[in-house]
PDB file of C-alpha atoms in Angstrom:
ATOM      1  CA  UNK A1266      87.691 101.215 103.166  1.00 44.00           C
ATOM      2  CA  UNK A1267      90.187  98.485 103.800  1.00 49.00           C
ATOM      3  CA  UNK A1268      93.057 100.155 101.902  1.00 69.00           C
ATOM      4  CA  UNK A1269      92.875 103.459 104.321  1.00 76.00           C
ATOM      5  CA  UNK A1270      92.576 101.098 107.495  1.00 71.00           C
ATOM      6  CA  UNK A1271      89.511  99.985 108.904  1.00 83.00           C
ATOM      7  CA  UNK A1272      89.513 101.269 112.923  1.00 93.00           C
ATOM      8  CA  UNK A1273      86.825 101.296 115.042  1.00 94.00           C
ATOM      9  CA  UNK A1274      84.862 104.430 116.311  1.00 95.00           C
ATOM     10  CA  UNK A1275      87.389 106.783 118.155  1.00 97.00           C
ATOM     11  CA  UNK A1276      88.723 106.880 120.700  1.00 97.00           C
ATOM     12  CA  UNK A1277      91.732 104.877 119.123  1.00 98.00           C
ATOM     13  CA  UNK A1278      95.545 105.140 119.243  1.00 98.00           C
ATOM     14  CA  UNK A1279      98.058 106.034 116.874  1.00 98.00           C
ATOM     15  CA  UNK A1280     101.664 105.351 116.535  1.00 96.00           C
ATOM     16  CA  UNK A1281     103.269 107.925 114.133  1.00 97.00           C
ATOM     17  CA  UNK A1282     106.601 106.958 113.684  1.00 95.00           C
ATOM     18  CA  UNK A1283     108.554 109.153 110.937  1.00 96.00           C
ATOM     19  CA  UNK A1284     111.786 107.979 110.278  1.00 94.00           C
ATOM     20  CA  UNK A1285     115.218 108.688 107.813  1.00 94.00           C
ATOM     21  CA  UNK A1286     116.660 105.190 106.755  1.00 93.00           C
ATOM     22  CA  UNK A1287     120.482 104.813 106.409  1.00 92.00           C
ATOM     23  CA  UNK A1288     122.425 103.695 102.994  1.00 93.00           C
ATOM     24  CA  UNK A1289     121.647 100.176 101.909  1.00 92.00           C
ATOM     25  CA  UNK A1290     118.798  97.721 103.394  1.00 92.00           C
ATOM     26  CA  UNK A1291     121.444  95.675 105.559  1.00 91.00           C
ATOM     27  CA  UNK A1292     118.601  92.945 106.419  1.00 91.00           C
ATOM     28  CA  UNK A1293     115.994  96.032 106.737  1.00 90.00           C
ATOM     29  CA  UNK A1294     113.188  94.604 104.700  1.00 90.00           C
ATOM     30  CA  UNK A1295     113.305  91.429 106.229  1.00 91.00           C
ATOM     31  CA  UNK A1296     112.885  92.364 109.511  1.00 88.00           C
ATOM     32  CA  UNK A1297     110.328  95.050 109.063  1.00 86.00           C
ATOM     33  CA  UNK A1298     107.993  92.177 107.646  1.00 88.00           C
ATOM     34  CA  UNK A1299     108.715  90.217 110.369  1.00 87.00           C
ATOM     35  CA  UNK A1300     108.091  92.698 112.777  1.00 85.00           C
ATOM     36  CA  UNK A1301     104.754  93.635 111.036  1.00 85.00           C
ATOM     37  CA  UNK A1302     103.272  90.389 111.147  1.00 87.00           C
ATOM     38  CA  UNK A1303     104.206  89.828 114.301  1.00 86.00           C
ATOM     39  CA  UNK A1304     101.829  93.164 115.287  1.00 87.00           C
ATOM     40  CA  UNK A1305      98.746  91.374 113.357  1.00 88.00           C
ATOM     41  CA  UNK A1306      98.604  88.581 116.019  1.00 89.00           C
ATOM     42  CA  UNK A1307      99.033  91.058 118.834  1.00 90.00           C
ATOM     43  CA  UNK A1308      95.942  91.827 120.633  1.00 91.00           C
ATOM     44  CA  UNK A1309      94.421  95.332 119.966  1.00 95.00           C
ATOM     45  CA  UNK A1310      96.034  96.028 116.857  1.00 95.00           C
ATOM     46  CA  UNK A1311      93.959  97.858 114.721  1.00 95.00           C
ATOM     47  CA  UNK A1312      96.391  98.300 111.373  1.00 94.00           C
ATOM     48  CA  UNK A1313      98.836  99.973 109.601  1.00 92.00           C
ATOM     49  CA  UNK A1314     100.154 102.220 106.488  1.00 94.00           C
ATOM     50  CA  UNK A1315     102.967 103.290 105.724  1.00 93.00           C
ATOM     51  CA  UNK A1316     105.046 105.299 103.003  1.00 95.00           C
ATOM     52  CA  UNK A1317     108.744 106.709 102.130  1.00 93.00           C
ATOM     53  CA  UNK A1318     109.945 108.842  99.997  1.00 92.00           C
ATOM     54  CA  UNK A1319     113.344 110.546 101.220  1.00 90.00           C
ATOM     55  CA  UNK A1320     111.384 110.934 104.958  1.00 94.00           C
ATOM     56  CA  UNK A1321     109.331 107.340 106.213  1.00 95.00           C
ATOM     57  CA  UNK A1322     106.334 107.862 107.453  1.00 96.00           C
ATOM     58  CA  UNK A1323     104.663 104.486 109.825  1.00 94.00           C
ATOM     59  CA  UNK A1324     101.539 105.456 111.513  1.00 96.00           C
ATOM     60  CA  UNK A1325      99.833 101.851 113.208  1.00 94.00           C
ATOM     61  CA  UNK A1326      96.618 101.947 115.135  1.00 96.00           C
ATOM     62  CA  UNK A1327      95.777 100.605 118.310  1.00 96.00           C
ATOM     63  CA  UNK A1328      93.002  99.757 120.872  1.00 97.00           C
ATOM     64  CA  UNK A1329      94.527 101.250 123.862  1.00 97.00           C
ATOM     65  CA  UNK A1330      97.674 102.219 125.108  1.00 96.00           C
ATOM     66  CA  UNK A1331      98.069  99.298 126.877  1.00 95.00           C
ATOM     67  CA  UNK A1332      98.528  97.613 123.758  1.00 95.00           C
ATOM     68  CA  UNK A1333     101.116 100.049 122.347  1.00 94.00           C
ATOM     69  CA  UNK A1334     103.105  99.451 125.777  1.00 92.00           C
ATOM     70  CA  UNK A1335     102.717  95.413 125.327  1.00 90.00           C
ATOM     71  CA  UNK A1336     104.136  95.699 121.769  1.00 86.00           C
ATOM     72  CA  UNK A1337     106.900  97.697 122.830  1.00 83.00           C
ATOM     73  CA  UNK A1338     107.759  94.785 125.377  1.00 84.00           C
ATOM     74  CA  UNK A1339     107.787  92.014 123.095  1.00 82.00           C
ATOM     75  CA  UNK A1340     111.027  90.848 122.489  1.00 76.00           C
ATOM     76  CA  UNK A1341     111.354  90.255 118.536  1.00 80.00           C
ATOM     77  CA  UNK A1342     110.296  93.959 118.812  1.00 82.00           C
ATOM     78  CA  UNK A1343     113.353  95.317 120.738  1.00 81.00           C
ATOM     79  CA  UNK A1344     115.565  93.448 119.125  1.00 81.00           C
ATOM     80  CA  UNK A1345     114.322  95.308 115.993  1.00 83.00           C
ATOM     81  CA  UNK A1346     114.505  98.330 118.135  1.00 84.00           C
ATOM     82  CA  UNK A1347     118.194  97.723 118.873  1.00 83.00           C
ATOM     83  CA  UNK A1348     119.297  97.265 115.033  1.00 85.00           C
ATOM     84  CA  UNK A1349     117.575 100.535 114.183  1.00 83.00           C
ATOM     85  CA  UNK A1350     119.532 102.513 116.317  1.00 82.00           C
ATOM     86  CA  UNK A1351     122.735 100.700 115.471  1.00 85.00           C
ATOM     87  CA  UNK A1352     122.037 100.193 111.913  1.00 90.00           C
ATOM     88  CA  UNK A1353     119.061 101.211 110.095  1.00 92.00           C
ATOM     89  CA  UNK A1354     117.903 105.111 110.896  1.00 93.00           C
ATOM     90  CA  UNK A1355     120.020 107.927 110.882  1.00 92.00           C
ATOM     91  CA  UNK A1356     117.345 109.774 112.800  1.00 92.00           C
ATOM     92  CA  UNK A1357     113.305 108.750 114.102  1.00 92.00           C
ATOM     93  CA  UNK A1358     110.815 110.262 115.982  1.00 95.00           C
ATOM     94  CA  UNK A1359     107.665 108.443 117.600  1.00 94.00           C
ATOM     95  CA  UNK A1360     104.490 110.060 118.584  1.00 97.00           C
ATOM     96  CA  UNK A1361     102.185 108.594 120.765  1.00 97.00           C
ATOM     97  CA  UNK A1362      98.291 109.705 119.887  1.00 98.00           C
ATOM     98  CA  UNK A1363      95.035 109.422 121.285  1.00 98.00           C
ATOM     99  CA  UNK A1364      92.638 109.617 117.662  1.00 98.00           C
ATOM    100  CA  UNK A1365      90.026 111.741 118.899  1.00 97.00           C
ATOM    101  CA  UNK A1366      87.733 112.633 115.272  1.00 96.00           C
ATOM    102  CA  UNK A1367      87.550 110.563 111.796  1.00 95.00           C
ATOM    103  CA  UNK A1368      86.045 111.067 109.045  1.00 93.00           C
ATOM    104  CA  UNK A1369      86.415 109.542 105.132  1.00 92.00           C
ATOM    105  CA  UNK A1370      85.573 109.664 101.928  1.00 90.00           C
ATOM    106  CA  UNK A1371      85.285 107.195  99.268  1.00 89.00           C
ATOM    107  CA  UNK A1372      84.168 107.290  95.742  1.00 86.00           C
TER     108      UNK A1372
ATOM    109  CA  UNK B 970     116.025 117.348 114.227  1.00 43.00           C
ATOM    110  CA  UNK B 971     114.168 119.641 111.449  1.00 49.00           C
ATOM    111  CA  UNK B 972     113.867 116.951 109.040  1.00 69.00           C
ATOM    112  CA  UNK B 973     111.464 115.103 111.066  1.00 77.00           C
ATOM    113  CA  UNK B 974     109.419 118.119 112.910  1.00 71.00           C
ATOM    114  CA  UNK B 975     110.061 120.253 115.643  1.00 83.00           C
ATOM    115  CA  UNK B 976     106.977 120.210 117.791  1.00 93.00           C
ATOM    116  CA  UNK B 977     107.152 120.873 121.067  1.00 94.00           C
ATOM    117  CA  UNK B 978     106.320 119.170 123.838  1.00 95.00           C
ATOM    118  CA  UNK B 979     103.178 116.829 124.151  1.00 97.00           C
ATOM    119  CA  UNK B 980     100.331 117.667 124.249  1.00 97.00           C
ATOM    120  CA  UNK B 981      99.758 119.502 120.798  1.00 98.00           C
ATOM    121  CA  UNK B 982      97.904 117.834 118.232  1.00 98.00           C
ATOM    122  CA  UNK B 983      98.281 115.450 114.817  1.00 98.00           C
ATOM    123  CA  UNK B 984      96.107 115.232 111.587  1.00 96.00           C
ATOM    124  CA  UNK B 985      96.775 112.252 109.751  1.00 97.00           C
ATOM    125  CA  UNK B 986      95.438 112.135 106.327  1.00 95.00           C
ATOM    126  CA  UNK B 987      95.650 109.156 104.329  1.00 96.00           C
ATOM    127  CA  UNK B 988      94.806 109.200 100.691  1.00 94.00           C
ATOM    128  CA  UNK B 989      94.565 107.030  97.598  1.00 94.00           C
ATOM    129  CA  UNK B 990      94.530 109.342  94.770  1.00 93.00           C
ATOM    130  CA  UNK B 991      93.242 108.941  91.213  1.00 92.00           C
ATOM    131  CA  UNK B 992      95.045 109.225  87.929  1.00 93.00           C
ATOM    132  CA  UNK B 993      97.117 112.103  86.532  1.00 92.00           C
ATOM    133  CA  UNK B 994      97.662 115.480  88.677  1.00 92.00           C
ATOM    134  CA  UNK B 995      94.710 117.844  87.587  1.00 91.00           C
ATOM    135  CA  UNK B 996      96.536 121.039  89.212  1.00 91.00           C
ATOM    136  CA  UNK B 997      97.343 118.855  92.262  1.00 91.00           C
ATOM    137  CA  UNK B 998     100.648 119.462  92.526  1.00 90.00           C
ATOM    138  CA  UNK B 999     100.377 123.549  92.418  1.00 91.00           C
ATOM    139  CA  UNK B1000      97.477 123.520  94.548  1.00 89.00           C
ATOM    140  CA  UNK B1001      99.084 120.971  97.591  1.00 86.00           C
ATOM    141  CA  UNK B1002     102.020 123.314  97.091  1.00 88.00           C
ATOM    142  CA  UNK B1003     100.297 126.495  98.141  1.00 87.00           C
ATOM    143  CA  UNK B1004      97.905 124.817 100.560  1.00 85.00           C
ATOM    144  CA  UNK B1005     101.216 123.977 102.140  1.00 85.00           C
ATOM    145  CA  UNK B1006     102.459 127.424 102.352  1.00 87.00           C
ATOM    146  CA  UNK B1007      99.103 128.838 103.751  1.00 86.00           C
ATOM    147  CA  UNK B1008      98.988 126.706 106.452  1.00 87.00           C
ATOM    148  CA  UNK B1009     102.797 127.448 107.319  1.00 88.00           C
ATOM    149  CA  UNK B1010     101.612 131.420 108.085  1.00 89.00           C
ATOM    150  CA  UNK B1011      98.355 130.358 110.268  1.00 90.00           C
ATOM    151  CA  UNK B1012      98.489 130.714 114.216  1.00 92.00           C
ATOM    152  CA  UNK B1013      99.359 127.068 115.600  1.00 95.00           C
ATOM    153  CA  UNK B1014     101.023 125.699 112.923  1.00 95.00           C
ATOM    154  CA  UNK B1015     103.770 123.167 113.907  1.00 95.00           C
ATOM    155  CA  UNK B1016     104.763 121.517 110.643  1.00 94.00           C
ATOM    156  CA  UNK B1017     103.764 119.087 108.001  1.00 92.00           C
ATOM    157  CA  UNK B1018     105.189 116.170 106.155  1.00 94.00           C
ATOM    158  CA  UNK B1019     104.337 113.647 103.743  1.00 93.00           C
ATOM    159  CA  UNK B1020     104.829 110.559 101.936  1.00 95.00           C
ATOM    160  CA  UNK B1021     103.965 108.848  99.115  1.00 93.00           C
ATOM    161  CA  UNK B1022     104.053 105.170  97.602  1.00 92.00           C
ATOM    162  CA  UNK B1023     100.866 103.926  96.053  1.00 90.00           C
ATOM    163  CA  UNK B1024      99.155 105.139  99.620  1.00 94.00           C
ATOM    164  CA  UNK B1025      99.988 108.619 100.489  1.00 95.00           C
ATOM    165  CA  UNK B1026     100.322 110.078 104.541  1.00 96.00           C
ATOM    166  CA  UNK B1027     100.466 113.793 104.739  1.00 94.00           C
ATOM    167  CA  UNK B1028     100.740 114.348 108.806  1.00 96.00           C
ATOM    168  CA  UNK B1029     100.455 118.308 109.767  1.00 94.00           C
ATOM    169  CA  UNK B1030     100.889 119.477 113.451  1.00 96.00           C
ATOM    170  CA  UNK B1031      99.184 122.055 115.428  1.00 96.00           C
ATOM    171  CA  UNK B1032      98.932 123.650 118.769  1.00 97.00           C
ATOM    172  CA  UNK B1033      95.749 122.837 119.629  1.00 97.00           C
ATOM    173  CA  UNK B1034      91.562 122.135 117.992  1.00 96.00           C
ATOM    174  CA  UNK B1035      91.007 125.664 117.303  1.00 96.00           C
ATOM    175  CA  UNK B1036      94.089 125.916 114.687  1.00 95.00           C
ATOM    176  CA  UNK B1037      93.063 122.967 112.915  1.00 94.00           C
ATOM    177  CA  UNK B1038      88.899 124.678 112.846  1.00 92.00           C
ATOM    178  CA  UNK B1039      90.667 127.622 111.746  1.00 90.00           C
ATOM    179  CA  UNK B1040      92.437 125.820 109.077  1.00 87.00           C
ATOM    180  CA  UNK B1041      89.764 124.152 107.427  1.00 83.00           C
ATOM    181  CA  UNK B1042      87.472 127.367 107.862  1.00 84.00           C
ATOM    182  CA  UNK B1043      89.818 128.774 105.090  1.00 82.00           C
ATOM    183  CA  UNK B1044      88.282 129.745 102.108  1.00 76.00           C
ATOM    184  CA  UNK B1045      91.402 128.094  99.604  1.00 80.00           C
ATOM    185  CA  UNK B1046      91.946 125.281 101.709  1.00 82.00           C
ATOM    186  CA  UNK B1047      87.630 124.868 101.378  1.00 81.00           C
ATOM    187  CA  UNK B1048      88.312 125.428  97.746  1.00 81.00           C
ATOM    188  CA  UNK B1049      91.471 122.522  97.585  1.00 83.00           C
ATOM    189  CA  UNK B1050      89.027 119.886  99.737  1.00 84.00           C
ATOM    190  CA  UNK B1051      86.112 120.188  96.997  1.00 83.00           C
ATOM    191  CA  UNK B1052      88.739 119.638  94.439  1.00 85.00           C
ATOM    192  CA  UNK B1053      89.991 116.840  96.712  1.00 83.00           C
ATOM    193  CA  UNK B1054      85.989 115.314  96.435  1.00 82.00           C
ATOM    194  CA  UNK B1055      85.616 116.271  92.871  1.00 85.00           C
ATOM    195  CA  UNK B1056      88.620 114.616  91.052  1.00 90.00           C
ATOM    196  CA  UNK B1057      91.941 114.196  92.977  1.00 92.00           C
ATOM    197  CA  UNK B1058      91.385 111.305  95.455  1.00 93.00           C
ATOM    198  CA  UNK B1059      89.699 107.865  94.896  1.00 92.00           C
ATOM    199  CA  UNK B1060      89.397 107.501  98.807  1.00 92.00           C
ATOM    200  CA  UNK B1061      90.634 109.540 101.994  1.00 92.00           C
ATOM    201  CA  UNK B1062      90.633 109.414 105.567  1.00 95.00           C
ATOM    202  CA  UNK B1063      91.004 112.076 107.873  1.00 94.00           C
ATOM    203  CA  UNK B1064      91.920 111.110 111.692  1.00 97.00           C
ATOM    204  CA  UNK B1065      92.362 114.225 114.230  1.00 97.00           C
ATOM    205  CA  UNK B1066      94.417 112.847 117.294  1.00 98.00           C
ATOM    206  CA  UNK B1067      96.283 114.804 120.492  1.00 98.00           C
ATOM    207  CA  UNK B1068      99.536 113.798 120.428  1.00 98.00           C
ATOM    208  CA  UNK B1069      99.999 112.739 124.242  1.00 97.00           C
ATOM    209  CA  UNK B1070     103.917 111.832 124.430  1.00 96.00           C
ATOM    210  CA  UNK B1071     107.043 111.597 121.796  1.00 95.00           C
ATOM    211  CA  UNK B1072     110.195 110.528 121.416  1.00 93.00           C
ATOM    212  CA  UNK B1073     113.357 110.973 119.368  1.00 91.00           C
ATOM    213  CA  UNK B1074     116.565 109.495 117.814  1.00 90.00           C
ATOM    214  CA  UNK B1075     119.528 111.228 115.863  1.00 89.00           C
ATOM    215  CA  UNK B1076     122.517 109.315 115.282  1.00 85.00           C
TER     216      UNK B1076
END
């Protein structure tokens, strides 16, 4: 089930980050690609989906926390950071999870 | 910051449900609606919100396991999830995590 992210037997970590965007992309889309693959090549990244309507809604999965605190470090990362708090959200929130249960279904 | 859930503070717990439906809404729509409002009156409820592109995230809070048992021990949310099997989604996945520390921005 590639399309629903493939992650390991919990325990895992998830990032839930649910965000309202400003007017206008003002280099937005670029970076958030950027930033994305940049994720892919970190170590202990496990995926991520997201989807926006009015309300964004970013949830990316990770090995350990460790890994959540190394992304958080990297520097193409803040300087992201810094442009959506200047620019690009009129208001986030970030929850930090420990994925305890899974289960799917396919058809 | 309503828009984006008021939970309170960590610990309390997520469940993230990702979902790839199929064509058409087959009574989706009317049924999500009231599944919605059911689980707003149940003990531990913290909120809900979702998001949809071609991937959908629906994200519900609650105080602790036991609400979340409770809520699938429901007999119309039982009712909605064989629906969910029978014809609305193509694939799901379900992921139960404790939401162990959060953080917030509001312009």
């Amino acid at each position: 089930m590639s399309e629903l992210s493939k992650t390991p037997k919990p325990p895992y970590y998830a990032v839930i980050f649910t965000s309202l965007r400003t007017a206008g992309d003002n280099g937005y889309g670029e970076t958030a690609q950027k930033i994305d693959e940049l994720a892919k090549e970190q170590i202990g990244y496990l995926g991520v989906k997201s989807a926006r309507e009015d309300l964004g809604i970013t949830v990316s999965y990770w090995k350990d926390l460790e890994s959540i605190r190394k992304r958080h470090e990297n520097a193409e990362h803040r300087l992201a950071q810094m442009k959506g708090y200047e620019i690009w959200y009129k208001s986030f929130k970030v929850r930090i999870c420990r994925v305890e249960r899974d289960y799917e279904f396919e058809r």
